[in-house]
GROMACS .gro file of C-alpha atoms in nm:
model
  299
    1MET     CA    1  11.463  11.442  11.715
    2ILE     CA    2  11.261  11.285  11.421
    3LYS     CA    3  11.039  11.123  11.716
    4ASP     CA    4  10.959  11.431  11.853
    5TYR     CA    5  10.863  11.589  11.552
    6ARG     CA    6  10.646  11.271  11.455
    7ILE     CA    7  10.457  11.309  11.831
    8ILE     CA    8  10.414  11.672  11.767
    9LEU     CA    9  10.269  11.636  11.402
   10ILE     CA   10  10.049  11.324  11.530
   11LEU     CA   11   9.930  11.503  11.831
   12ALA     CA   12   9.838  11.829  11.631
   13ILE     CA   13   9.625  11.617  11.385
   14PHE     CA   14   9.439  11.455  11.645
   15PHE     CA   15   9.364  11.806  11.845
   16LEU     CA   16   9.216  11.935  11.446
   17VAL     CA   17   9.008  11.655  11.408
   18ILE     CA   18   8.867  11.661  11.799
   19SER     CA   19   8.826  12.057  11.718
   20THR     CA   20   8.648  11.967  11.401
   21SER     CA   21   8.401  11.732  11.585
   22PHE     CA   22   8.288  12.013  11.825
   23ILE     CA   23   8.272  12.297  11.598
   24ASN     CA   24   8.018  12.043  11.387
   25GLY     CA   25   7.879  11.987  11.703
   26ASN     CA   26   7.823  12.342  11.797
   27GLU     CA   27   7.716  12.429  11.452
   28GLU     CA   28   7.468  12.129  11.408
   29ASP     CA   29   7.276  12.276  11.730
   30ASP     CA   30   7.309  12.661  11.656
   31ASN     CA   31   7.122  12.560  11.329
   32ASN     CA   32   6.852  12.297  11.521
   33VAL     CA   33   6.720  12.590  11.692
   34ILE     CA   34   6.702  12.825  11.424
   35ILE     CA   35   6.518  12.583  11.243
   36LYS     CA   36   6.233  12.495  11.560
   37ASP     CA   37   6.181  12.867  11.558
   38ASN     CA   38   6.111  12.864  11.203
   39PHE     CA   39   5.870  12.602  11.217
   40LYS     CA   40   5.617  12.833  11.400
   41HIS     CA   41   5.556  12.983  11.069
   42ILE     CA   42   5.528  12.720  10.800
   43ASP     CA   43   5.274  12.482  10.753
   44THR     CA   44   5.275  12.127  10.815
   45ILE     CA   45   5.412  12.022  10.487
   46ASP     CA   46   5.722  12.235  10.529
   47LEU     CA   47   5.738  12.114  10.841
   48GLU     CA   48   5.784  11.757  10.751
   49GLU     CA   49   6.061  11.834  10.492
   50ASN     CA   50   6.278  12.054  10.674
   51SER     CA   51   6.243  11.765  10.936
   52LYS     CA   52   6.410  11.565  10.709
   53ASN     CA   53   6.697  11.794  10.665
   54VAL     CA   54   6.732  11.850  11.037
   55ASP     CA   55   6.786  11.504  11.077
   56LYS     CA   56   7.030  11.497  10.754
   57GLU     CA   57   7.228  11.753  10.946
   58TYR     CA   58   7.235  11.605  11.281
   59ASN     CA   59   7.344  11.264  11.101
   60GLY     CA   60   7.661  11.452  11.027
   61GLU     CA   61   7.568  11.389  10.634
   62ASP     CA   62   7.639  11.710  10.526
   63ASN     CA   63   7.950  11.816  10.735
   64GLY     CA   64   8.137  11.495  10.735
   65PHE     CA   65   8.412  11.587  10.485
   66ILE     CA   66   8.644  11.730  10.696
   67SER     CA   67   8.627  11.473  10.992
   68GLY     CA   68   8.643  11.230  10.712
   69PHE     CA   69   8.971  11.350  10.587
   70THR     CA   70   9.148  11.411  10.897
   71GLY     CA   71   9.046  11.094  11.039
   72SER     CA   72   9.174  10.909  10.711
   73PHE     CA   73   9.467  11.114  10.700
   74LEU     CA   74   9.541  11.049  11.063
   75ILE     CA   75   9.479  10.621  11.064
   76ILE     CA   76   9.705  10.642  10.739
   77ILE     CA   77  10.020  10.836  10.888
   78VAL     CA   78   9.981  10.637  11.237
   79SER     CA   79   9.935  10.284  11.050
   80GLU     CA   80  10.169  10.273  10.748
   81ILE     CA   81  10.498  10.421  10.823
   82GLY     CA   82  10.725  10.129  10.943
   83ASP     CA   83  10.448   9.863  10.816
   84LYS     CA   84  10.540   9.606  10.540
   85THR     CA   85  10.418   9.800  10.257
   86TRP     CA   86  10.647  10.095  10.370
   87PHE     CA   87  10.960   9.868  10.378
   88ILE     CA   88  10.884   9.756  10.033
   89ALA     CA   89  10.903  10.098   9.873
   90ALA     CA   90  11.199  10.170  10.075
   91ILE     CA   91  11.378   9.862   9.937
   92MET     CA   92  11.298   9.868   9.594
   93SER     CA   93  11.391  10.248   9.568
   94MET     CA   94  11.761  10.145   9.668
   95LYS     CA   95  11.802   9.954   9.346
   96TYR     CA   96  11.489  10.111   9.097
   97SER     CA   97  11.409  10.469   9.022
   98ARG     CA   98  11.220  10.621   9.300
   99LEU     CA   99  10.983  10.790   9.070
  100LEU     CA  100  10.891  10.463   8.923
  101VAL     CA  101  10.875  10.261   9.257
  102PHE     CA  102  10.659  10.579   9.416
  103SER     CA  103  10.435  10.561   9.132
  104GLY     CA  104  10.352  10.246   9.096
  105ALA     CA  105  10.316  10.191   9.483
  106ILE     CA  106  10.080  10.497   9.532
  107GLY     CA  107   9.894  10.377   9.234
  108ALA     CA  108   9.817  10.030   9.434
  109LEU     CA  109   9.740  10.238   9.759
  110ALA     CA  110   9.490  10.480   9.572
  111VAL     CA  111   9.320  10.186   9.399
  112MET     CA  112   9.286  10.014   9.724
  113THR     CA  113   9.154  10.322   9.905
  114VAL     CA  114   8.852  10.356   9.689
  115LEU     CA  115   8.776   9.996   9.683
  116SER     CA  116   8.774   9.993  10.090
  117VAL     CA  117   8.551  10.359  10.065
  118PHE     CA  118   8.340  10.179   9.836
  119VAL     CA  119   8.275   9.872  10.043
  120GLY     CA  120   8.269  10.101  10.365
  121TRP     CA  121   7.994  10.311  10.139
  122LEU     CA  122   7.815   9.989  10.045
  123ILE     CA  123   7.760   9.877  10.458
  124GLN     CA  124   7.541  10.182  10.487
  125VAL     CA  125   7.278   9.969  10.393
  126VAL     CA  126   7.305   9.826  10.723
  127PRO     CA  127   7.145  10.017  11.001
  128THR     CA  128   7.366  10.304  11.108
  129VAL     CA  129   7.360  10.183  11.469
  130ILE     CA  130   7.508   9.888  11.379
  131VAL     CA  131   7.765  10.039  11.137
  132PHE     CA  132   7.866  10.291  11.449
  133TRP     CA  133   7.971  10.021  11.712
  134ILE     CA  134   8.083   9.809  11.466
  135SER     CA  135   8.362  10.096  11.333
  136THR     CA  136   8.396  10.216  11.651
  137GLY     CA  137   8.463   9.848  11.787
  138LEU     CA  138   8.716   9.791  11.495
  139PHE     CA  139   8.907  10.124  11.628
  140ALA     CA  140   8.913   9.989  11.980
  141VAL     CA  141   9.044   9.633  11.890
  142PHE     CA  142   9.295   9.772  11.656
  143GLY     CA  143   9.415  10.036  11.929
  144VAL     CA  144   9.433   9.763  12.194
  145GLN     CA  145   9.617   9.554  11.929
  146MET     CA  146   9.900   9.780  11.854
  147LEU     CA  147   9.929   9.863  12.229
  148TYR     CA  148   9.980   9.528  12.321
  149GLU     CA  149  10.242   9.453  12.011
  150GLY     CA  150  10.442   9.795  12.070
  151PHE     CA  151  10.487   9.706  12.433
  152LYS     CA  152  10.587   9.364  12.382
  153MET     CA  153  10.877   9.470  12.113
  154SER     CA  154  11.195   9.560  12.196
  155PRO     CA  155  11.307   9.889  12.117
  156THR     CA  156  11.509   9.791  11.836
  157GLU     CA  157  11.189   9.595  11.687
  158GLY     CA  158  11.152   9.651  11.298
  159ALA     CA  159  11.414   9.382  11.176
  160ASP     CA  160  11.134   9.142  11.123
  161GLU     CA  161  10.902   9.402  10.871
  162LEU     CA  162  11.251   9.477  10.697
  163GLU     CA  163  11.331   9.152  10.649
  164GLU     CA  164  10.994   9.029  10.547
  165ALA     CA  165  10.983   9.310  10.291
  166GLN     CA  166  11.289   9.218  10.172
  167ALA     CA  167  11.179   8.849  10.088
  168GLU     CA  168  10.892   8.950   9.913
  169VAL     CA  169  11.083   9.188   9.672
  170GLN     CA  170  11.338   8.885   9.647
  171LYS     CA  171  11.048   8.635   9.580
  172SER     CA  172  10.931   8.830   9.317
  173GLU     CA  173  11.228   8.949   9.178
  174LEU     CA  174  11.193   8.947   8.777
  175ASP     CA  175  11.497   8.905   8.603
  176ILE     CA  176  11.531   9.254   8.489
  177GLU     CA  177  11.912   9.256   8.351
  178THR     CA  178  11.807   8.963   8.099
  179SER     CA  179  11.483   9.115   7.983
  180ASN     CA  180  11.669   9.399   7.925
  181LEU     CA  181  11.813   9.360   7.549
  182ILE     CA  182  11.993   9.631   7.561
  183ASN     CA  183  12.382   9.586   7.408
  184PRO     CA  184  12.571   9.873   7.504
  185SER     CA  185  12.843   9.809   7.240
  186LEU     CA  186  12.688   9.912   6.870
  187GLU     CA  187  12.875   9.687   6.604
  188GLN     CA  188  12.985   9.937   6.316
  189GLY     CA  189  12.717   9.873   6.011
  190ASN     CA  190  12.486  10.110   5.788
  191ALA     CA  191  12.285  10.345   5.877
  192SER     CA  192  11.972  10.181   5.892
  193THR     CA  193  12.099   9.919   6.114
  194VAL     CA  194  12.195  10.174   6.402
  195SER     CA  195  11.822  10.337   6.345
  196SER     CA  196  11.712  10.021   6.417
  197HIS     CA  197  11.920   9.985   6.695
  198LYS     CA  198  11.806  10.267   6.877
  199THR     CA  199  11.433  10.212   6.800
  200ASN     CA  200  11.494   9.853   7.012
  201SER     CA  201  11.664  10.025   7.248
  202ILE     CA  202  11.397  10.284   7.328
  203LYS     CA  203  11.095   9.983   7.324
  204ASN     CA  204  11.361   9.762   7.605
  205SER     CA  205  11.361  10.083   7.798
  206PHE     CA  206  11.001  10.129   7.796
  207SER     CA  207  10.938   9.749   7.894
  208TYR     CA  208  11.218   9.798   8.188
  209SER     CA  209  11.022  10.095   8.327
  210THR     CA  210  10.666   9.878   8.276
  211ILE     CA  211  10.825   9.599   8.492
  212ILE     CA  212  10.908   9.794   8.752
  213PHE     CA  213  10.628   9.989   8.787
  214MET     CA  214  10.420   9.678   8.808
  215LYS     CA  215  10.611   9.505   9.014
  216ALA     CA  216  10.600   9.782   9.273
  217PHE     CA  217  10.215   9.791   9.230
  218SER     CA  218  10.146   9.443   9.224
  219LEU     CA  219  10.386   9.401   9.568
  220THR     CA  220  10.220   9.698   9.756
  221PHE     CA  221   9.874   9.578   9.613
  222LEU     CA  222   9.933   9.226   9.775
  223ALA     CA  223  10.071   9.356  10.083
  224GLU     CA  224   9.833   9.587  10.148
  225TRP     CA  225   9.512   9.355  10.151
  226GLY     CA  226   9.375   9.267  10.462
  227ASP     CA  227   9.595   9.524  10.646
  228ARG     CA  228   9.498   9.725  10.966
  229SER     CA  229   9.474  10.054  10.791
  230GLN     CA  230   9.253   9.874  10.483
  231ILE     CA  231   8.973   9.785  10.740
  232ALA     CA  232   8.995  10.082  10.950
  233THR     CA  233   8.928  10.263  10.598
  234ILE     CA  234   8.651  10.044  10.510
  235ALA     CA  235   8.513  10.123  10.851
  236LEU     CA  236   8.538  10.514  10.820
  237GLY     CA  237   8.402  10.509  10.436
  238ALA     CA  238   8.099  10.361  10.637
  239VAL     CA  239   8.053  10.638  10.849
  240LYS     CA  240   8.226  10.959  10.688
  241ASP     CA  241   8.229  11.130  10.384
  242ALA     CA  242   8.366  10.938  10.114
  243PHE     CA  243   8.530  11.150   9.908
  244GLY     CA  244   8.699  11.300  10.240
  245VAL     CA  245   8.807  10.941  10.329
  246ILE     CA  246   8.942  10.906  10.012
  247LEU     CA  247   9.175  11.228   9.968
  248GLY     CA  248   9.281  11.194  10.310
  249GLY     CA  249   9.390  10.825  10.286
  250ILE     CA  250   9.567  10.916   9.950
  251ILE     CA  251   9.758  11.210  10.047
  252GLY     CA  252   9.882  11.044  10.408
  253HIS     CA  253   9.969  10.729  10.175
  254SER     CA  254  10.149  10.982   9.958
  255ILE     CA  255  10.381  11.107  10.240
  256CYS     CA  256  10.430  10.811  10.385
  257THR     CA  257  10.539  10.651  10.040
  258GLY     CA  258  10.725  10.947   9.929
  259ILE     CA  259  10.943  10.929  10.274
  260ALA     CA  260  11.001  10.586  10.242
  261VAL     CA  261  11.147  10.621   9.887
  262ILE     CA  262  11.340  10.955   9.953
  263GLY     CA  263  11.531  10.819  10.263
  264GLY     CA  264  11.359  10.490  10.419
  265ARG     CA  265  11.645  10.260  10.497
  266VAL     CA  266  11.798  10.586  10.696
  267ILE     CA  267  11.461  10.672  10.869
  268ALA     CA  268  11.447  10.302  10.956
  269GLN     CA  269  11.762  10.329  11.141
  270LYS     CA  270  11.662  10.657  11.354
  271ILE     CA  271  11.304  10.609  11.436
  272SER     CA  272  11.143  10.325  11.662
  273VAL     CA  273  10.930  10.123  11.504
  274ARG     CA  274  10.789  10.031  11.891
  275THR     CA  275  10.734  10.381  11.970
  276VAL     CA  276  10.530  10.422  11.613
  277THR     CA  277  10.313  10.132  11.696
  278ILE     CA  278  10.234  10.244  12.040
  279ILE     CA  279  10.147  10.583  11.945
  280GLY     CA  280   9.923  10.437  11.663
  281GLY     CA  281   9.755  10.219  11.919
  282PHE     CA  282   9.667  10.529  12.143
  283THR     CA  283   9.538  10.715  11.821
  284PHE     CA  284   9.308  10.416  11.737
  285ILE     CA  285   9.193  10.387  12.089
  286ILE     CA  286   9.145  10.799  12.100
  287PHE     CA  287   8.978  10.774  11.775
  288ALA     CA  288   8.697  10.585  11.882
  289LEU     CA  289   8.679  10.742  12.257
  290ALA     CA  290   8.590  11.022  12.058
  291ASN     CA  291   8.305  10.896  11.836
  292ILE     CA  292   8.125  10.774  12.160
  293ILE     CA  293   8.183  11.122  12.298
  294PHE     CA  294   8.056  11.300  11.969
  295GLU     CA  295   7.749  11.069  11.974
  296PHE     CA  296   7.613  11.028  12.328
  297VAL     CA  297   7.764  11.396  12.485
  298ILE     CA  298   7.813  11.647  12.209
  299ARG     CA  299   7.517  11.594  12.029
   0.00000   0.00000   0.00000
């Protein structure tokens, strides 16, 4: 049942991406016709200025927020569920505070998303044609790679990712119990001794929370570095609206991480990583084809 809902959700989001592309294309064509009619009544200087505006609209610079948001959101959803960072959040939430684990993980993913989009924005100095083909090629390559991995997997695949995530958590395991110096039993003494002990307890509690937060942050950041979703986010940031890509990516990460910390282990036993990987592969390929269709057919 969960797999059916996931498939329906992914298809619905993808349909939204395609619909947005068609709507933007039609609106741009109508605007171009209106502008061309107005050119008959303006002088040469105004003609040059409006031509620049037409080119700007034609290149999608004014209408990229929605497509950037939906594209980034979709890519994160199909890439992150069942990924190593997803399992790290699920495993840590079984031992530590879910709120602390979620805060640390989503903090790392948000920073990574902003950095990735910034790198993509810097790539815009490269000619648009080159950026377009590189980004489209990356989507296609990732799609083929995910399909290859998915069809090679067994239906029960996912144990490797889980074991790898567990190893990462254990490897970085800090001796939190020994750092938590709170003594559960207070020795009898004067009021100043009790007050001092309470102050130390508050400090130790804050230190404990900081350690958990930083562990979740650092593990997630390192696991996400160079991941497929990060490279895809860089590619989107190079051709789509930066704010749309950032917002869509952070919301997508928030949903995936929230699912992981709430019931990651149970969900991991119910869903098939193989199915998620295959769906993700098709999604990347369709996204690449949609870019080509929008560039050469709709426009």
